[in-house]
Coordinates of C-alpha atoms in Angstrom, one line a residue:
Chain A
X845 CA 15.3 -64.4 -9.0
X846 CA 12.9 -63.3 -11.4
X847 CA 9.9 -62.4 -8.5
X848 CA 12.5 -60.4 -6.8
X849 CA 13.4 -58.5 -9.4
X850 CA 10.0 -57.9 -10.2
X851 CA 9.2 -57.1 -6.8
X852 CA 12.3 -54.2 -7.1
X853 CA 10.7 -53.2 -10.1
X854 CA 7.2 -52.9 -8.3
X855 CA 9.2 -50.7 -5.1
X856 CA 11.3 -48.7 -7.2
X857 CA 7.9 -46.9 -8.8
X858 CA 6.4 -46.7 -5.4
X859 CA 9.4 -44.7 -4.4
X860 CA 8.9 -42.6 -7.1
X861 CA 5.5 -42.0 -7.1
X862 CA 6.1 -41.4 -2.9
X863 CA 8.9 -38.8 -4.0
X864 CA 6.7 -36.8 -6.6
X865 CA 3.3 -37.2 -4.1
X866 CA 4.4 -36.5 -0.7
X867 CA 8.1 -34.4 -1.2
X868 CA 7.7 -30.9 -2.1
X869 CA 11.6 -29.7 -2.1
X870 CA 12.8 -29.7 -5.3
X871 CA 15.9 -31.0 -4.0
X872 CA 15.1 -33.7 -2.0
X873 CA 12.1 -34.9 -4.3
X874 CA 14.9 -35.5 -7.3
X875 CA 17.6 -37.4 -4.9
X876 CA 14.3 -39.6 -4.1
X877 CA 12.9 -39.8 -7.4
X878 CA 16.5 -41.1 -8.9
X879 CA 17.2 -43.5 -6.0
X880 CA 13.7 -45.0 -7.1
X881 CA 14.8 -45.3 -11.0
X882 CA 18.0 -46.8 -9.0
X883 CA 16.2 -49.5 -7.8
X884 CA 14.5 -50.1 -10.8
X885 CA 16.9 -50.3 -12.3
X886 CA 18.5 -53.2 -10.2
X887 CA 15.1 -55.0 -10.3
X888 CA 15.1 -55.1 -14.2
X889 CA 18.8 -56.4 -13.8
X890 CA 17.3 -58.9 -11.7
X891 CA 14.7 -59.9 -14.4
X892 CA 17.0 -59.5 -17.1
X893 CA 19.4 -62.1 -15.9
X894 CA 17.0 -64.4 -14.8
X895 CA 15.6 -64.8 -18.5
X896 CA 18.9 -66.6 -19.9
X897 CA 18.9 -69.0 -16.5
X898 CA 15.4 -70.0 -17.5
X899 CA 16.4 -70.8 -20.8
X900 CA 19.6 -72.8 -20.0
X901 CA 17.3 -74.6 -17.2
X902 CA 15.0 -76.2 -19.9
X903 CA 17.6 -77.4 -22.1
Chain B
X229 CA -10.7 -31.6 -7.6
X230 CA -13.4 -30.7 -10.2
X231 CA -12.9 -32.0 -13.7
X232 CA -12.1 -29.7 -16.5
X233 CA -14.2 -30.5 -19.9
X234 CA -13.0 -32.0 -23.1
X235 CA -11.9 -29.5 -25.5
X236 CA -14.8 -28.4 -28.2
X237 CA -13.8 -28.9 -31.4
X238 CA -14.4 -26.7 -34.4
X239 CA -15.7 -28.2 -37.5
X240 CA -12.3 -27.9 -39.5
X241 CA -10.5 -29.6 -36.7
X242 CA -13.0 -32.2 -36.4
X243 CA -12.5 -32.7 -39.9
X244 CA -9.0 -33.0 -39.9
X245 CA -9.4 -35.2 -36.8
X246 CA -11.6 -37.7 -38.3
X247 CA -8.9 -38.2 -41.5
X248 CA -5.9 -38.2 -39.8
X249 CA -7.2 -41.0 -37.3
X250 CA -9.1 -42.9 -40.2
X251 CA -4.7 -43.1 -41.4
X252 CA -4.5 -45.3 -38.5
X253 CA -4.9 -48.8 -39.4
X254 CA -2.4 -48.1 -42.2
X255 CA 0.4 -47.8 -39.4
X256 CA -1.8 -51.2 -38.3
X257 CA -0.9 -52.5 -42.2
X258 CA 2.6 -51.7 -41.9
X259 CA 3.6 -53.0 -39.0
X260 CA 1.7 -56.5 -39.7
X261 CA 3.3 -56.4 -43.2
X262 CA 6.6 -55.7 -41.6
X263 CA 6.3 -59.0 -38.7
X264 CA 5.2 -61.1 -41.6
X265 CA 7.9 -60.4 -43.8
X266 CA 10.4 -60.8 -40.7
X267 CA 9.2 -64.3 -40.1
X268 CA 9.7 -67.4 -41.7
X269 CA 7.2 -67.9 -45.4
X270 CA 6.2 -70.9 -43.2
X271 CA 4.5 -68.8 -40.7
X272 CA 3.4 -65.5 -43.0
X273 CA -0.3 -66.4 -43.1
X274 CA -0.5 -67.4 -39.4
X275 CA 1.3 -63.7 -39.2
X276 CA -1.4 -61.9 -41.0
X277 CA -4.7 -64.1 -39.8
X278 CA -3.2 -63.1 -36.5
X279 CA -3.0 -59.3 -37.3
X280 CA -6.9 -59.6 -37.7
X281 CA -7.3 -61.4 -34.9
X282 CA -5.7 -58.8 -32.7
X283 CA -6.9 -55.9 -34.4
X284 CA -10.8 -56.9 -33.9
X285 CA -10.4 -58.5 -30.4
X286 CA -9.1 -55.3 -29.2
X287 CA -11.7 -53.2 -30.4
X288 CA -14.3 -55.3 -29.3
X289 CA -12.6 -55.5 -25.5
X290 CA -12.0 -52.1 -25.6
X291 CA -16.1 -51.0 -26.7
X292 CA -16.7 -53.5 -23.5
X293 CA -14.4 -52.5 -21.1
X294 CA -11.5 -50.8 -22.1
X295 CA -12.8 -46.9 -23.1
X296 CA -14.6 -46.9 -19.8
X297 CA -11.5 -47.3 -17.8
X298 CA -9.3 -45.3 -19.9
X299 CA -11.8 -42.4 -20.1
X300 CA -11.2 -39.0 -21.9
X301 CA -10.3 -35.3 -20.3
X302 CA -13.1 -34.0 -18.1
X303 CA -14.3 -38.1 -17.9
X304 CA -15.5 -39.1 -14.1
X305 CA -12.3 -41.1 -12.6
X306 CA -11.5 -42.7 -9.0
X307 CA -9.2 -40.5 -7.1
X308 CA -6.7 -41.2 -4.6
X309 CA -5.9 -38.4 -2.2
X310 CA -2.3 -38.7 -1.0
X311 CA -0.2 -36.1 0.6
X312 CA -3.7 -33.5 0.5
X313 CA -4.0 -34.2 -3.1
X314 CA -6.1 -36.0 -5.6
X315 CA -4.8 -38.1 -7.6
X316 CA -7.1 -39.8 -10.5
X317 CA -6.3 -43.4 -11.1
X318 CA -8.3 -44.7 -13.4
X319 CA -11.7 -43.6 -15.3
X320 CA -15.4 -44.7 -14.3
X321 CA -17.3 -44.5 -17.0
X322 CA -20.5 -46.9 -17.5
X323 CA -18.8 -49.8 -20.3
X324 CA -20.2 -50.9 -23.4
X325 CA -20.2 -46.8 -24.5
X326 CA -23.3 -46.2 -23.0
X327 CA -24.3 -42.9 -21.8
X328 CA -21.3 -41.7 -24.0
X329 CA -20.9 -38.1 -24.1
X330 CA -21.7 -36.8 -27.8
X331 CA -19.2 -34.1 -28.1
X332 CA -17.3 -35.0 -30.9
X333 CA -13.9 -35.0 -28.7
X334 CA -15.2 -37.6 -26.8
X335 CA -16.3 -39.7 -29.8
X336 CA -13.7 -39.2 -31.6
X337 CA -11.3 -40.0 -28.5
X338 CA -12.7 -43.4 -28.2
X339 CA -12.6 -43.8 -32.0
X340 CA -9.0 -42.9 -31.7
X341 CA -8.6 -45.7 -28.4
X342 CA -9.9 -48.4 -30.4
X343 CA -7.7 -48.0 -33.5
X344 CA -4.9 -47.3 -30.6
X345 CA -5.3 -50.4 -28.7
X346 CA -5.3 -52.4 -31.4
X347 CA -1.9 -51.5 -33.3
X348 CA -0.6 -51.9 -29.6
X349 CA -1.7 -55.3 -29.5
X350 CA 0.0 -55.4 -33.0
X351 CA 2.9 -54.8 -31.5
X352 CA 3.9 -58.4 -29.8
X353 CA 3.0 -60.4 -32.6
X354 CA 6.1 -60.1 -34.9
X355 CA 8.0 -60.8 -31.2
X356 CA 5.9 -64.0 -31.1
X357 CA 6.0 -64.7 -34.4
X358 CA 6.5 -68.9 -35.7
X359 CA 6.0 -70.1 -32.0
X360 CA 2.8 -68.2 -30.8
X361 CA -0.6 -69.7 -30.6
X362 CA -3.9 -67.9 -32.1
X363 CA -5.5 -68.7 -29.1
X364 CA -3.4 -66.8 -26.9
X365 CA -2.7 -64.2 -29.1
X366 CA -6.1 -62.8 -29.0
X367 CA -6.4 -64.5 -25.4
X368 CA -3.2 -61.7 -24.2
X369 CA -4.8 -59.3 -26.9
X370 CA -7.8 -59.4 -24.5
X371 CA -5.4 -58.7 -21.5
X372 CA -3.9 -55.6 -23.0
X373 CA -7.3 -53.8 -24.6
X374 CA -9.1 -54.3 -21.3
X375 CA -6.7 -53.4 -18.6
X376 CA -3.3 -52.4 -19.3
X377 CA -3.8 -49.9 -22.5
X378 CA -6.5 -48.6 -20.9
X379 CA -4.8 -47.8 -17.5
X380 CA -1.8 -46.0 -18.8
X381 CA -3.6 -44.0 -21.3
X382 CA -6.2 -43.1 -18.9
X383 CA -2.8 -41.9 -16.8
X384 CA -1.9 -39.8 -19.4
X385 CA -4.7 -39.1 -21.6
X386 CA -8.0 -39.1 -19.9
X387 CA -6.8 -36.7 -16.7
X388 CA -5.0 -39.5 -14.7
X389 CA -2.1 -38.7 -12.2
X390 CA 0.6 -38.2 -14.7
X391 CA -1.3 -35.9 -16.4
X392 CA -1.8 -34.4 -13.1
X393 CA 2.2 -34.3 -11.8
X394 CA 2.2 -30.4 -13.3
X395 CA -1.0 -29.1 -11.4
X396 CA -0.2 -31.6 -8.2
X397 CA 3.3 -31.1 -8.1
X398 CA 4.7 -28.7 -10.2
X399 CA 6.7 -30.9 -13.0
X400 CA 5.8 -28.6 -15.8
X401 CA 2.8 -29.3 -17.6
X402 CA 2.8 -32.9 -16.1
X403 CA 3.4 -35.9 -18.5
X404 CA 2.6 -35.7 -22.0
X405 CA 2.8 -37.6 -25.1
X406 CA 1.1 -36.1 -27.5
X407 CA 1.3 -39.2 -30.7
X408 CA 1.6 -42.1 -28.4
X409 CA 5.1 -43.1 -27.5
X410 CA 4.2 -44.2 -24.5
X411 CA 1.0 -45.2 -24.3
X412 CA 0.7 -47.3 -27.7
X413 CA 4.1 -48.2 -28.3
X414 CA 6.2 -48.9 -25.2
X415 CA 2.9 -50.2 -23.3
X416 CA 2.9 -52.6 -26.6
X417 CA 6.8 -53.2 -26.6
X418 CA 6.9 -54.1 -23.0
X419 CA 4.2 -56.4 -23.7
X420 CA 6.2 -57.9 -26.6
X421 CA 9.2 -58.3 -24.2
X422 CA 6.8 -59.8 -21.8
X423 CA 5.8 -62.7 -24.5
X424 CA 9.3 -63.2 -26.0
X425 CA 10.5 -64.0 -22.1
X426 CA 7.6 -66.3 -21.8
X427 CA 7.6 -68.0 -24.5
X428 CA 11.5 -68.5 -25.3
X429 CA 13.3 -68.5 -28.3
X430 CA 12.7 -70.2 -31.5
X431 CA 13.9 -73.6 -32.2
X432 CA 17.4 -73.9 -33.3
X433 CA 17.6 -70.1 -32.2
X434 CA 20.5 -70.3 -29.9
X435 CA 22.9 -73.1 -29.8
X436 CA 23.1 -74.9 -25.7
X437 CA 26.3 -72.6 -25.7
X438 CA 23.9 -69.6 -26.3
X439 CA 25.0 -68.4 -29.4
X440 CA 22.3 -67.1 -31.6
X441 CA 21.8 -68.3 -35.2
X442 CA 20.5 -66.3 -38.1
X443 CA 17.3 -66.8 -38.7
X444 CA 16.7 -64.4 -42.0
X445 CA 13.0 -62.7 -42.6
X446 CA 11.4 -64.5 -46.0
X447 CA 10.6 -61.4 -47.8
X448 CA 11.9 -58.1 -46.9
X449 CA 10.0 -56.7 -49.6
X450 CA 6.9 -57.2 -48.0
X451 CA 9.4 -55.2 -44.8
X452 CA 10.0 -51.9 -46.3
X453 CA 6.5 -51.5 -48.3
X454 CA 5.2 -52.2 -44.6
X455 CA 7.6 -48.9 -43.3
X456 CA 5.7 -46.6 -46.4
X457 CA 2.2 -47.3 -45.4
X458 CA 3.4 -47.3 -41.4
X459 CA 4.7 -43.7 -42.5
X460 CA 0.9 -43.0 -43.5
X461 CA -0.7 -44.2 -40.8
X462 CA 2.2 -42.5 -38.3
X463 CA 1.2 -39.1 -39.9
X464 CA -2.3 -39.9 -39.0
X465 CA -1.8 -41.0 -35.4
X466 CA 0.7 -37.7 -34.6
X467 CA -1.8 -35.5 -36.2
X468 CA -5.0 -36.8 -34.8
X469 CA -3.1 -37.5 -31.4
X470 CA -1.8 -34.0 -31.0
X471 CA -5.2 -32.5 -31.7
X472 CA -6.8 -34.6 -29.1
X473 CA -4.5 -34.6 -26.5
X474 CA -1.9 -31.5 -26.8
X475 CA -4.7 -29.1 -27.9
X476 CA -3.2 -27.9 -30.9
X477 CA -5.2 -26.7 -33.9
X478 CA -6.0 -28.3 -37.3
X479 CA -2.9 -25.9 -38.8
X480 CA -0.2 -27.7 -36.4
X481 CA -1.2 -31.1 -38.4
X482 CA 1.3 -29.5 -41.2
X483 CA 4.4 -29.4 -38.8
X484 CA 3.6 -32.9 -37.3
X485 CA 3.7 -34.4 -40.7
X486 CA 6.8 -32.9 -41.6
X487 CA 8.6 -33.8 -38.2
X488 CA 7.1 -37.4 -38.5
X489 CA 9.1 -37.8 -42.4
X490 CA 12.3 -36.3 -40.9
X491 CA 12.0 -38.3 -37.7
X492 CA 11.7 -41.5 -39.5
X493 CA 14.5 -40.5 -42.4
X494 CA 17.1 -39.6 -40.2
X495 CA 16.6 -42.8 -38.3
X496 CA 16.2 -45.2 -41.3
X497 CA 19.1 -43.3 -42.5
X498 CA 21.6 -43.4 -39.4
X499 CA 20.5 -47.6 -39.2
X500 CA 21.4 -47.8 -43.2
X501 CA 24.6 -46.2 -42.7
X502 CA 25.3 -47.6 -39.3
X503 CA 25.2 -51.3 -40.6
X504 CA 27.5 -50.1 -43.9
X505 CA 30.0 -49.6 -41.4
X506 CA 29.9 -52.6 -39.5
X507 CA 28.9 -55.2 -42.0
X508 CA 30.1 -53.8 -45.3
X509 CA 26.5 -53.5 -46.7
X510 CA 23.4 -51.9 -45.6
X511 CA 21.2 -53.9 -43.7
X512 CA 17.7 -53.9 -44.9
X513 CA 15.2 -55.6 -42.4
X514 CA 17.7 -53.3 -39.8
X515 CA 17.3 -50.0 -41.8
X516 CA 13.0 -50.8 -41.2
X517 CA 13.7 -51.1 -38.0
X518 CA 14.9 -48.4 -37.3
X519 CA 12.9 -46.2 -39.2
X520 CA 9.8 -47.8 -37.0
X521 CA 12.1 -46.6 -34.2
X522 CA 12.0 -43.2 -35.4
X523 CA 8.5 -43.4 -36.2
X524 CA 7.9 -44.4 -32.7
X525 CA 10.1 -42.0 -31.3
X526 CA 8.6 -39.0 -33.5
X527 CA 5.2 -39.1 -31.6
X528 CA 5.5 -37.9 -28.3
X529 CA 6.8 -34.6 -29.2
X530 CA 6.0 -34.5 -32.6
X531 CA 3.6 -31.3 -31.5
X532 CA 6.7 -29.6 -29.3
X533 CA 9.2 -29.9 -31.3
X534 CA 10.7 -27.9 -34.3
X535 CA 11.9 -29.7 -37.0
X536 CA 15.5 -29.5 -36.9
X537 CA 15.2 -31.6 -33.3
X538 CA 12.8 -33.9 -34.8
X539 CA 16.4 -34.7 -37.0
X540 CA 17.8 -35.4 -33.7
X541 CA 15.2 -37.8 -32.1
X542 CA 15.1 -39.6 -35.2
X543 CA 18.9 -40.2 -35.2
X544 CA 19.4 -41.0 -31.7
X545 CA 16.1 -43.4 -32.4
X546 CA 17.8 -45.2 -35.1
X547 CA 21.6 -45.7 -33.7
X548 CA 19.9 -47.1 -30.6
X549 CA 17.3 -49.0 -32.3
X550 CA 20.2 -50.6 -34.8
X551 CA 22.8 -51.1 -31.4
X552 CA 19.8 -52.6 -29.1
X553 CA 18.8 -55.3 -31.3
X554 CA 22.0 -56.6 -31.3
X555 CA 22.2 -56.3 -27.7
X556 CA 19.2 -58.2 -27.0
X557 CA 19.9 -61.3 -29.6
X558 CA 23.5 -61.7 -28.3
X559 CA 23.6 -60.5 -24.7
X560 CA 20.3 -60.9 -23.0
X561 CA 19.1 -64.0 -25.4
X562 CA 15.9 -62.3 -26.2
X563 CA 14.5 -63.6 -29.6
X564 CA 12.6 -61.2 -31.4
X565 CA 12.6 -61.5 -35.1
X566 CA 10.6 -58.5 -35.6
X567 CA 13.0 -56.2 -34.1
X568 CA 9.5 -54.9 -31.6
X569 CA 11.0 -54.8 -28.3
X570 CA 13.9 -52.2 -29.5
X571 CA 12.0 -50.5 -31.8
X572 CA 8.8 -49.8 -30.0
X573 CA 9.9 -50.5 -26.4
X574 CA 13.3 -48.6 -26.4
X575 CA 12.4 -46.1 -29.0
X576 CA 9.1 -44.9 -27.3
X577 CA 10.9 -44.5 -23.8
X578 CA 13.9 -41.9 -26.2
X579 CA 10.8 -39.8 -27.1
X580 CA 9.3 -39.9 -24.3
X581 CA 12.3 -38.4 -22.6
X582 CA 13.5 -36.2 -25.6
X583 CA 9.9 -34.6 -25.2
X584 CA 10.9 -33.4 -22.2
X585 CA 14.7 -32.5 -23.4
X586 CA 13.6 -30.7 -26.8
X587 CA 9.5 -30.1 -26.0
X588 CA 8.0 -26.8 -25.5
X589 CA 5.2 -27.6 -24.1
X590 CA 4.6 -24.6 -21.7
X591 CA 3.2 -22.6 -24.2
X592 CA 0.2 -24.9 -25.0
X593 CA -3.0 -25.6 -23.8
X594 CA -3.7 -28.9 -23.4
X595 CA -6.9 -29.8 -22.8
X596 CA -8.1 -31.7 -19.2
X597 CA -5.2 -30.2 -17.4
X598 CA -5.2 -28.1 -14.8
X599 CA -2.3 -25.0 -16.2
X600 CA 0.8 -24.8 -14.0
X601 CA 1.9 -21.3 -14.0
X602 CA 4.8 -22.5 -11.1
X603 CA 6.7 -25.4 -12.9
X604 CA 10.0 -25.9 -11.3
X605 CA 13.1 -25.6 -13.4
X606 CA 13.6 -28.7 -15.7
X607 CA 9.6 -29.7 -14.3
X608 CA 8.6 -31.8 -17.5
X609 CA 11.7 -33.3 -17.9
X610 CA 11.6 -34.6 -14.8
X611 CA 7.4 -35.5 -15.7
X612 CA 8.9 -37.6 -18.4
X613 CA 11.1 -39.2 -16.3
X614 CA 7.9 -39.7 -13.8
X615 CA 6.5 -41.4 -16.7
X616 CA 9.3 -43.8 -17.7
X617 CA 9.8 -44.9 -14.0
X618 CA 5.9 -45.7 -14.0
X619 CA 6.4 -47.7 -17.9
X620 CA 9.3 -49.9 -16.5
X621 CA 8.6 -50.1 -12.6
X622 CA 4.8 -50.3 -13.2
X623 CA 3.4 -51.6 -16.3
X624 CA 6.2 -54.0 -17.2
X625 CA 5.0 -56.1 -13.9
X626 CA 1.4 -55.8 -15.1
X627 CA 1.7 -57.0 -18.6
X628 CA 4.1 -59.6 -17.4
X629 CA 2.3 -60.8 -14.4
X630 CA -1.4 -60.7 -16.8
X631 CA 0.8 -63.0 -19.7
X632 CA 2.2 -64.9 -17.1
X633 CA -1.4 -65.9 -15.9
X634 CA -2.5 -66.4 -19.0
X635 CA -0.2 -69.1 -19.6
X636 CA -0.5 -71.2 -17.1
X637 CA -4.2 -71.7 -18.0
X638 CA -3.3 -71.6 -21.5
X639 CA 0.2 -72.0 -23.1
X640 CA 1.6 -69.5 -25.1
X641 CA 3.9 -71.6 -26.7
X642 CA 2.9 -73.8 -29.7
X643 CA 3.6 -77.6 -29.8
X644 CA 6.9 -78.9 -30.7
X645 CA 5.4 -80.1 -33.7
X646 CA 3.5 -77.0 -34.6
X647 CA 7.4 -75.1 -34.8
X648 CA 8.5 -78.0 -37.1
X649 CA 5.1 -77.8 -39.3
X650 CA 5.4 -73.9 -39.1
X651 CA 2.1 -72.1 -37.7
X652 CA 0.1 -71.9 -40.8
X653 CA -0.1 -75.9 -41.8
X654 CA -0.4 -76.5 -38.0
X655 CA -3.2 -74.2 -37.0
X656 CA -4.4 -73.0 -40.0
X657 CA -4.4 -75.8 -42.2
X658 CA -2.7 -74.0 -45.4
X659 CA 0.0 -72.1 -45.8
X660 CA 0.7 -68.4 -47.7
X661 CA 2.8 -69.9 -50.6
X662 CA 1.5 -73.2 -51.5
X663 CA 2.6 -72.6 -55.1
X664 CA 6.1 -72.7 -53.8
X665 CA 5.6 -76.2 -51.8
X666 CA 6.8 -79.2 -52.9
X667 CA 4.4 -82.4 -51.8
X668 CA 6.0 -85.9 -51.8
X669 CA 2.3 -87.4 -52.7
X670 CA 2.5 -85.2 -56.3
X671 CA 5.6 -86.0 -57.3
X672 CA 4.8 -89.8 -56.7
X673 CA 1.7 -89.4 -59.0
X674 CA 2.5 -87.3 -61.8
X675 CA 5.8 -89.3 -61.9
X676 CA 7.6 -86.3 -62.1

């Protein structure tokens, strides 16, 4: 769980960083630039969650 | 694209320059002072033996390697060229300082760097703190001065490709940070989330139910004299950081100072007032966290900003600062007894973004950056944002992924006996208080 979320984390900046380097309408540069921070944001869920599983696995 | 020389400095604003970063390692004092008193008296010397540890590894990896990668404005870099446009990625400049330009912008650029890099590295050691090894610390120190400080500052400070997003695509003046929000303290607080995940919580931190237990710093006097000198040293790093990297002139060092003091009252304030309400009394080692948040969150804009909206970053700082640690103890189970990851991690990314809320930065200068007379409407807000999404998408993978590998040729985490022992009789063979430690062999001699 934890690589995938990383991995989210790792494709939600590249989708940004496509957004701002290749998109020149204002428009459609923003609605890519936020669905990139959208899967970011999923990704660090991802991470997030993983931490406590971790956790409960060593005890 | 050709690259646009390092400002040149007068003589006054070298001056002022040369104090206000020579401040620096008193934010370095503070925040050690502050970890230390957060953690267990058991662990205190370990804390501040560590402090050293981190502060000279980091200067030393950063001469070698680091400055050379990050580079300065006007530096050689590598570019990428991507959609018909350059974009510089990180600096090439020979290591060890040699062939250093001798402008005194570049000197004192790297002089700035290698105080930077190492109260970033200070950063994760109070999130560490009574489970981390010496060894690692300065073995993850290494990690951060060489690649991952470097990398974003270069970004942002030595004509990389956020600095570049207002020339290359129009988002206002492109990124900017102007005290370090970004690149010394979330770069640092991500890295301190990075070690809490992979080394766990304490022992006896959370019950198998996952409740958290108090585990209450030893000396919160040693806490808030640690937020007065980080005060100094902040006023330093804003001052000498605007000047370097917004462009502004000695006189603006008199506005940073006083948007750093409200910045860091209104947030030490709001936490104060905010834990009255919810506990009954004010909390203290919470009140020093969040003024460190609005310390933290002060710097970015601290050049952009007039002082009534400094107020406003430094409240915002300190309710989320006080509401976050919470949230990470009880919810997400992240133990970090210094507070690091809210203050430095969550309050950089708030003034990072209220730079680009509150920030005027169209009408400066700033020096290795192309102007952009076309900005789109809202352009550096959505430049912070830029920034943010490269800090949690980007460099949250990289200083995880380095600490990650780290471990597994060298633990992070201390022996089970060294937590029961507490780090300094383990690894340093004496502890901070030994007046205050009762021996079973003395009290069988003197018959006491």
């Amino acid at each position: 769980m934890k690589p995938f979320g990383f991995l989210l984390l790792l494709s939600g900046w590249a989708i940004v960083f496509a957004a701002v380097a290749l998109l020149g309408q204002p428009g459609v540069r923003i609605a890519f630039l936020l669905a990139g921070i959208g899967v970011e944001v999923t990704g660090l869920v991802f991470v997030v969650r993983s931490h406590p599983l971790l956790r409960g696995a060593r005890e | 694209m050709t690259p646009t020389p390092v400002a040149n400095l007068s003589e006054t604003t070298v001056a002022v320059c040369v104090i206000s970063i020579l401040l620096i390692p008193l934010a370095g004092a503070g925040l050690s002072l502050i970890s230390a008193g957060l953690g267990r008296a058991r662990s205190s010397s370990h804390m501040m033996m560590g402090s050293l540890c981190v502060i000279s590894v980091a200067a030393i990896v950063y001469f070698l390697f680091g400055f050379a990668w990050q580079g300065y404005a006007g530096s050689p870099g590598l570019e990428l060229v991507i959609g018909a446009k350059g974009w510089n990625w990180i600096g090439s400049a020979p290591f060890f300082f040699r062939k250093m330009d001798s402008r005194p912008g570049v000197l004192l650029s790297a002089l700035f760097g290698m105080f930077s890099v190492g109260l970033a590295g200070l950063i994760p050691l109070g999130t560490g703190a009574d489970r981390w090894r010496l060894g690692s610390i300065c073995g993850s120190t290494a990690l951060l001065a060489a690649w991952t400080f470097p990398l974003f500052a270069h970004w942002v400070w030595g004509g990389g490709w956020l600095g570049q997003l207002g020339a290359n695509a129009g988002l206002g003046q492109g990124f900017v940070d102007a005290g370090g929000s970004s690149v010394i303290q979330v770069v640092g607080g991500l890295t301190a989330l990075s070690i809490a995940w992979i080394l766990g919580p304490r022992r006896g931190k959370y019950t198998a139910e996952g409740m958290p237990s108090a585990i209450p710093g030893h000396n919160s006097v040693l806490v808030l004299f640690g937020c007065t000198l980080a005060l100094v040293g902040w006023m330093g790093l804003n001052s000498a950081g605007a000047v370097l990297f917004a462009g502004v002139g000695p006189e603006a060092t008199i506005l940073i100072a006083i948007n750093t003091m409200l910045s860091a009252a209104t947030a030490g304030l709001i936490s104060a007032a905010i834990t009255r309400v919810r506990f009954g009394k004010p909390d203290a080692s919470l009140t020093a966290n969040g003024w460190v948040g609005g310390l933290v969150a002060s710097s970015a804009a601290c050049a952009f900003v007039v002082p009534a909206e400094a107020v406003v970053i430094g409240g915002v700082a300190g309710a989320l600062v006080t509401f976050s640690i919470e949230w990470f103890e009880l919810r997400l189970e992240v133990d970090d007894p210094s507070g690091s990851v809210s203050a430095h991690a969550l309050g950089g990314l708030w003034g990072v973004l209220a730079a680009g809320i509150f920030g005027n930065v169209a009408r400066y200068s700033l020096p290795g950056r192309l102007p952009n007379a076309n900005s789109s409407p809202g352009g550096q807000f959505w430049a912070q944002v830029v920034g943010i999404a490269t800090l949690i998408g980007l460099v949250l993978p990289i200083t995880y992924g380095l600490n990650w590998l780290l471990n597994r040729f060298y633990p992070q985490r201390v022996a089970s006996e060294g937590e029961r022992q507490g780090m300094d009789l383990y690894e340093l063979g004496a502890g901070a208080y030994p007046d205050f430690m009762t021996h079973s062999e003395e009290f069988s001699q003197h018959k006491i």
